């Protein structure tokens, strides 16, 4: 099966007064129809920038998509998102690819009713008009679990709570039956109890409607409950990718291992939490070595000299797994030469 | 009213209320209501222990911390720290007693003056309390920076030149400058990345051990609170719903709200996440300006009865060291349901404890760094 | 240590960064240079002005600028209806404009800072009263005030400065109060209170230094406004007495000759526009320079 979205070697830079920020340094990923891909990593690791640049939603300038391709294969064709014109992009954005942001208040217009905002996006992308569009909007509100949708249709954003606004954002994102929804930390600003409601809703919607979801988060707990595959980012690169069951049980990149260890457990006492000492890499120079090397307990010479490609370490069970680490954590020794490199990272193969 | 009747309590809070008036009108403003941010809460913290305070946004956790330190003047109630009745001090006495109690703030960015250097920020408490010998102040600042793991050469830099975790350490150094005995930590790690959170939490735990500090640790992350606290209070809309030792609370969550919180905490464990038992609450937290009558949780509680809408439940000690404010936990009609739902949630969480990643991060670097 | 090495490479040095910052905003840089030039000329007026600005010479009245066929380099910008050197008058006129702008802003911002800080810091009834009075002041049309004062006390530079100072104070009161309220709620003030800091310390060590940035920016915009209005009053004959060379007075005098000797009105007009423009650009530039968010983003 071909992935519905296939990103290859994406590089994004920002030109600032301080120098060039190498925000995304060669991100590749596959997203399959109907699956949810979790993207985790710490603040500044390039999660938002890499996903938003696919929709050309980063400010340009200072942002600059330096290279890469993003093949998007909806039912109707096969196109490269990064080489689309402004017009064509506008036709895809909000239509074939929906998006949800962290802060729903700033993405909703405070002067328009909730209903009008949903209807507007329906009318922009479909042939539905007036009463028909209105019916669809009410149906969407109902679908995302807003009680009494007919009455709520006429409310303004400030009359909604944070959780309900996020539901409205979801309604807008799915209004045109998109193939993909990109959700950038949609629950970070919400309370855990409300977050649980939203996660539950998204799980149901994506299963019912067959939407592929890219769910950006910094919380390994949240994505565990929603994602099929997980992409771990560090310093603008992908350090590990794999099926969630595989990845949480057998993490094979030191950073992922550290992240999992840094979370306190709900039912075990620990003396001390795992402390990943040091700070994330500066992005002012292009990576020439493993970005995690300064903080990595397994680091050795090779890590200093070149940046590791994503090695294919998929287990026999058939699930996918790849790790960008020079150290082979399965055998506990530096990676033997001749190791296969994940298919999408072929050009970088240096072993 | 008292939760444990612990005679050795170092910090003792009784019937604390903090209401903020809602006013209307300009020159002749009048009060048209009140936000009941904290509404009659009581707890004790023994010396050298940590009380965790959890709850959803807006439930009054920060307000509690601030009223306890008298950064606000409480509407009612008393606060005693050591043998000092904080709520009865005059402004002047209070200023002199401030060094004993300190606060670490959630937002390390706004709590450090952007125009002051790190040296000035950390020295300010000493200067305020009248330490004038420049050499001594300097030495103490260096000592404090070392204590929180910063380098002496960081003194000349400004807050914006540090990462979030480092800024939080500067805040901690500042709070510890005057050798406080009691520290309120208001979500000191919420704004930090997971990999940095551990650094700060480990530091706080180490400092508690070394300096015998007493903490009120505020957070909305149950698992972090469990890690750092000796006892945990669960707050909802200005009231404490449940208070117990950390292990007791997680073995035996009695209050339906505690149960729903526990069931909503995301667990980094796909198997558990997909199969665990949850209480999905309906709707959102009501406004504290207009709280529901009776039990404040009754509007969202899956077990609420007609009595809950009428009567305010008082905290009752139902097990050793475990107080709950709920009518229904021993009401024959629903008690069994509540107990069962708690049991299901706990056992699905215990599954998470049995599995986990097959590799652990070797914290100690071979080079001996950190 | 290796982390440090990683940090530094690819990062611009402080000097490079400063230069880049200044050069990035070309319009701002132009404003700074222009403004600096105007100040220098005003200060050194007696040395740079080629003639005495009040020296009349009716024989050469309304002589066109030098590049005109009837002009001469003796009077580069020509002469006015009384044969006074335009260039010298404009140079001296800048002193009036800048004095009004500068002192007006100093008075307005001092009053504003004081009352704004009291209103914001003390709050309650005091705040309500101060803001009530400030709003009342804002409602008085300043032109009316000027006419009344000019009628009662006569035309003088001091009156204009005082009127500008007082009528503009409410704006500074508002801005200061807003900033004080914001800073007072900020974590670092709360943390200082938590340490037992005195009121004076909080006001002078924490609130005041953080007010300077926003106020400086507003001050430049206000100054440009005052210069503009002073010229307007001069044009209406309500500012400094007619004998003193000021741009407003020159503009008023040039009005009658606009058809045949347009330069008499045009040059003072140009001077007003340039000064105003330079200050607005300077204000924008200062605001960007003082705002760390803008300072650190887009190039
Ligand atoms: N407009 C911009 N100008 C300059 N640099 C930028 C800009 N936007 C993002 N960056 C930089 O790009 C890098 C990646 O940022 P990004 O927003 O993708 O991080 P993130 O992983 O989404 O983090 P977070 O969890 O904080 O949202 C960061 O170093 C950031 O400083
Ligand atoms: N100074 C104030 N004046 C009026 N209302 C206030 C004030 N401070 C807090 N409140 C209100 O009191 C309630 C409790 O606020 P508080 O900041 O204590 O919540 P919290 O539990 O700390 O939330 P969070 O997790 O978001 O920090 C909120 O509804 C808030 O709006
Ligand atoms: Mg982001
Ligand atoms: Mg708070």
Tab-separated table of N, CA and C and ligand atoms in Angstrom, chain A residues 14-16 21-24 41-50 58-59 62-63 102 184-185 216-218 233 283, chain B residues 193, chain C residues 296-298, ligand 1:
chain	number	residue	atom	x	y	z
A	14	UNK	N	15.294	29.193	9.083
A	14	UNK	CA	14.797	30.537	9.373
A	14	UNK	C	15.976	31.487	9.373
A	15	UNK	N	15.868	32.577	8.651
A	15	UNK	CA	16.950	33.564	8.652
A	15	UNK	C	16.641	34.610	9.699
A	16	UNK	N	17.410	34.634	10.765
A	16	UNK	CA	17.171	35.603	11.833
A	16	UNK	C	18.395	36.485	12.014
A	21	UNK	N	18.655	29.673	11.494
A	21	UNK	CA	18.196	28.593	12.351
A	21	UNK	C	17.872	27.388	11.470
A	22	UNK	N	18.590	26.291	11.685
A	22	UNK	CA	18.328	25.082	10.926
A	22	UNK	C	17.242	24.301	11.648
A	23	UNK	N	16.001	24.701	11.414
A	23	UNK	CA	14.894	24.186	12.221
A	23	UNK	C	14.554	22.744	11.868
A	24	UNK	N	14.562	22.411	10.594
A	24	UNK	CA	14.251	21.052	10.166
A	24	UNK	C	15.371	20.579	9.256
A	41	UNK	N	8.572	15.146	20.661
A	41	UNK	CA	9.897	15.741	20.734
A	41	UNK	C	9.802	16.961	21.607
A	42	UNK	N	10.953	17.459	22.089
A	42	UNK	CA	10.841	18.570	23.015
A	42	UNK	C	10.651	19.883	22.285
A	43	UNK	N	10.409	20.929	23.058
A	43	UNK	CA	10.156	22.229	22.485
A	43	UNK	C	11.324	22.634	21.595
A	44	UNK	N	11.025	23.102	20.401
A	44	UNK	CA	12.074	23.540	19.496
A	44	UNK	C	12.666	22.436	18.653
A	45	UNK	N	12.128	21.212	18.747
A	45	UNK	CA	12.713	20.118	17.984
A	45	UNK	C	12.238	20.135	16.535
A	46	UNK	N	11.341	21.053	16.205
A	46	UNK	CA	10.944	21.199	14.813
A	46	UNK	C	9.648	20.491	14.453
A	47	UNK	N	8.873	20.091	15.436
A	47	UNK	CA	7.618	19.391	15.158
A	47	UNK	C	6.663	20.284	14.368
A	48	UNK	N	6.374	21.440	14.924
A	48	UNK	CA	5.405	22.313	14.260
A	48	UNK	C	5.922	22.775	12.911
A	49	UNK	N	7.163	23.218	12.886
A	49	UNK	CA	7.690	23.770	11.643
A	49	UNK	C	7.662	22.733	10.535
A	50	UNK	N	8.046	21.498	10.822
A	50	UNK	CA	8.085	20.528	9.732
A	50	UNK	C	6.679	20.219	9.226
A	58	UNK	N	4.138	28.294	7.569
A	58	UNK	CA	5.155	29.000	8.339
A	58	UNK	C	5.361	30.373	7.701
A	59	UNK	N	5.760	31.362	8.504
A	59	UNK	CA	5.973	32.695	7.928
A	59	UNK	C	7.165	32.687	6.975
A	62	UNK	N	10.610	34.931	7.696
A	62	UNK	CA	11.991	34.452	7.709
A	62	UNK	C	12.130	32.973	7.327
A	63	UNK	N	11.013	32.240	7.316
A	63	UNK	CA	11.123	30.811	7.047
A	63	UNK	C	11.457	30.539	5.588
A	102	UNK	N	-2.999	24.441	18.661
A	102	UNK	CA	-2.995	24.333	20.111
A	102	UNK	C	-3.995	25.288	20.746
A	184	UNK	N	-1.789	20.128	15.819
A	184	UNK	CA	-0.568	20.582	16.491
A	184	UNK	C	-0.854	20.804	17.968
A	185	UNK	N	-0.484	19.862	18.786
A	185	UNK	CA	-0.699	19.921	20.231
A	185	UNK	C	-2.117	20.387	20.566
A	216	UNK	N	0.670	16.035	16.718
A	216	UNK	CA	1.897	16.537	17.325
A	216	UNK	C	1.671	16.682	18.825
A	217	UNK	N	2.631	16.267	19.614
A	217	UNK	CA	2.472	16.360	21.058
A	217	UNK	C	3.853	16.321	21.697
A	218	UNK	N	3.953	16.802	22.932
A	218	UNK	CA	5.227	16.579	23.607
A	218	UNK	C	5.055	15.554	24.716
A	233	UNK	N	11.229	13.251	17.335
A	233	UNK	CA	12.113	14.252	16.722
A	233	UNK	C	13.073	14.825	17.762
A	283	UNK	N	20.679	25.294	16.982
A	283	UNK	CA	20.320	24.988	15.591
A	283	UNK	C	20.960	25.978	14.625
B	193	UNK	N	10.129	21.099	29.405
B	193	UNK	CA	10.102	19.858	28.660
B	193	UNK	C	10.336	18.675	29.575
C	296	UNK	N	14.584	39.872	17.977
C	296	UNK	CA	15.221	38.594	17.735
C	296	UNK	C	14.633	37.824	16.558
C	297	UNK	N	13.584	38.367	15.942
C	297	UNK	CA	12.973	37.578	14.863
C	297	UNK	C	13.448	38.044	13.492
C	298	UNK	N	12.518	37.996	12.589
C	298	UNK	CA	12.782	38.192	11.150
C	298	UNK	C	13.900	39.157	10.783
D	1	LIG	N1	9.276	32.440	12.910
D	1	LIG	C1	10.421	31.888	13.323
D	1	LIG	N2	11.576	32.580	13.273
D	1	LIG	C2	12.732	32.041	13.672
D	1	LIG	N3	12.864	30.809	14.145
D	1	LIG	C3	11.766	30.053	14.220
D	1	LIG	C4	10.489	30.551	13.823
D	1	LIG	N4	9.574	29.580	14.033
D	1	LIG	C5	10.243	28.537	14.538
D	1	LIG	N5	11.566	28.807	14.646
D	1	LIG	C6	12.593	27.915	15.160
D	1	LIG	O1	12.461	26.650	14.578
D	1	LIG	C7	12.747	25.627	15.526
D	1	LIG	C8	11.659	24.592	15.533
D	1	LIG	O2	10.477	25.181	16.040
D	1	LIG	P1	9.107	24.417	16.182
D	1	LIG	O3	8.060	25.462	16.431
D	1	LIG	O4	8.910	23.497	15.040
D	1	LIG	O5	9.320	23.560	17.476
D	1	LIG	P2	8.297	22.560	18.124
D	1	LIG	O6	8.944	21.241	18.095
D	1	LIG	O7	6.952	22.698	17.513
D	1	LIG	O8	8.270	23.070	19.611
D	1	LIG	P3	7.051	23.318	20.607
D	1	LIG	O9	6.869	22.055	21.347
D	1	LIG	O10	7.605	24.389	21.514
D	1	LIG	O11	5.866	23.766	19.829
D	1	LIG	C9	12.963	26.310	16.847
D	1	LIG	O12	14.330	26.364	17.133
D	1	LIG	C10	12.421	27.701	16.642
D	1	LIG	O13	13.178	28.623	17.387
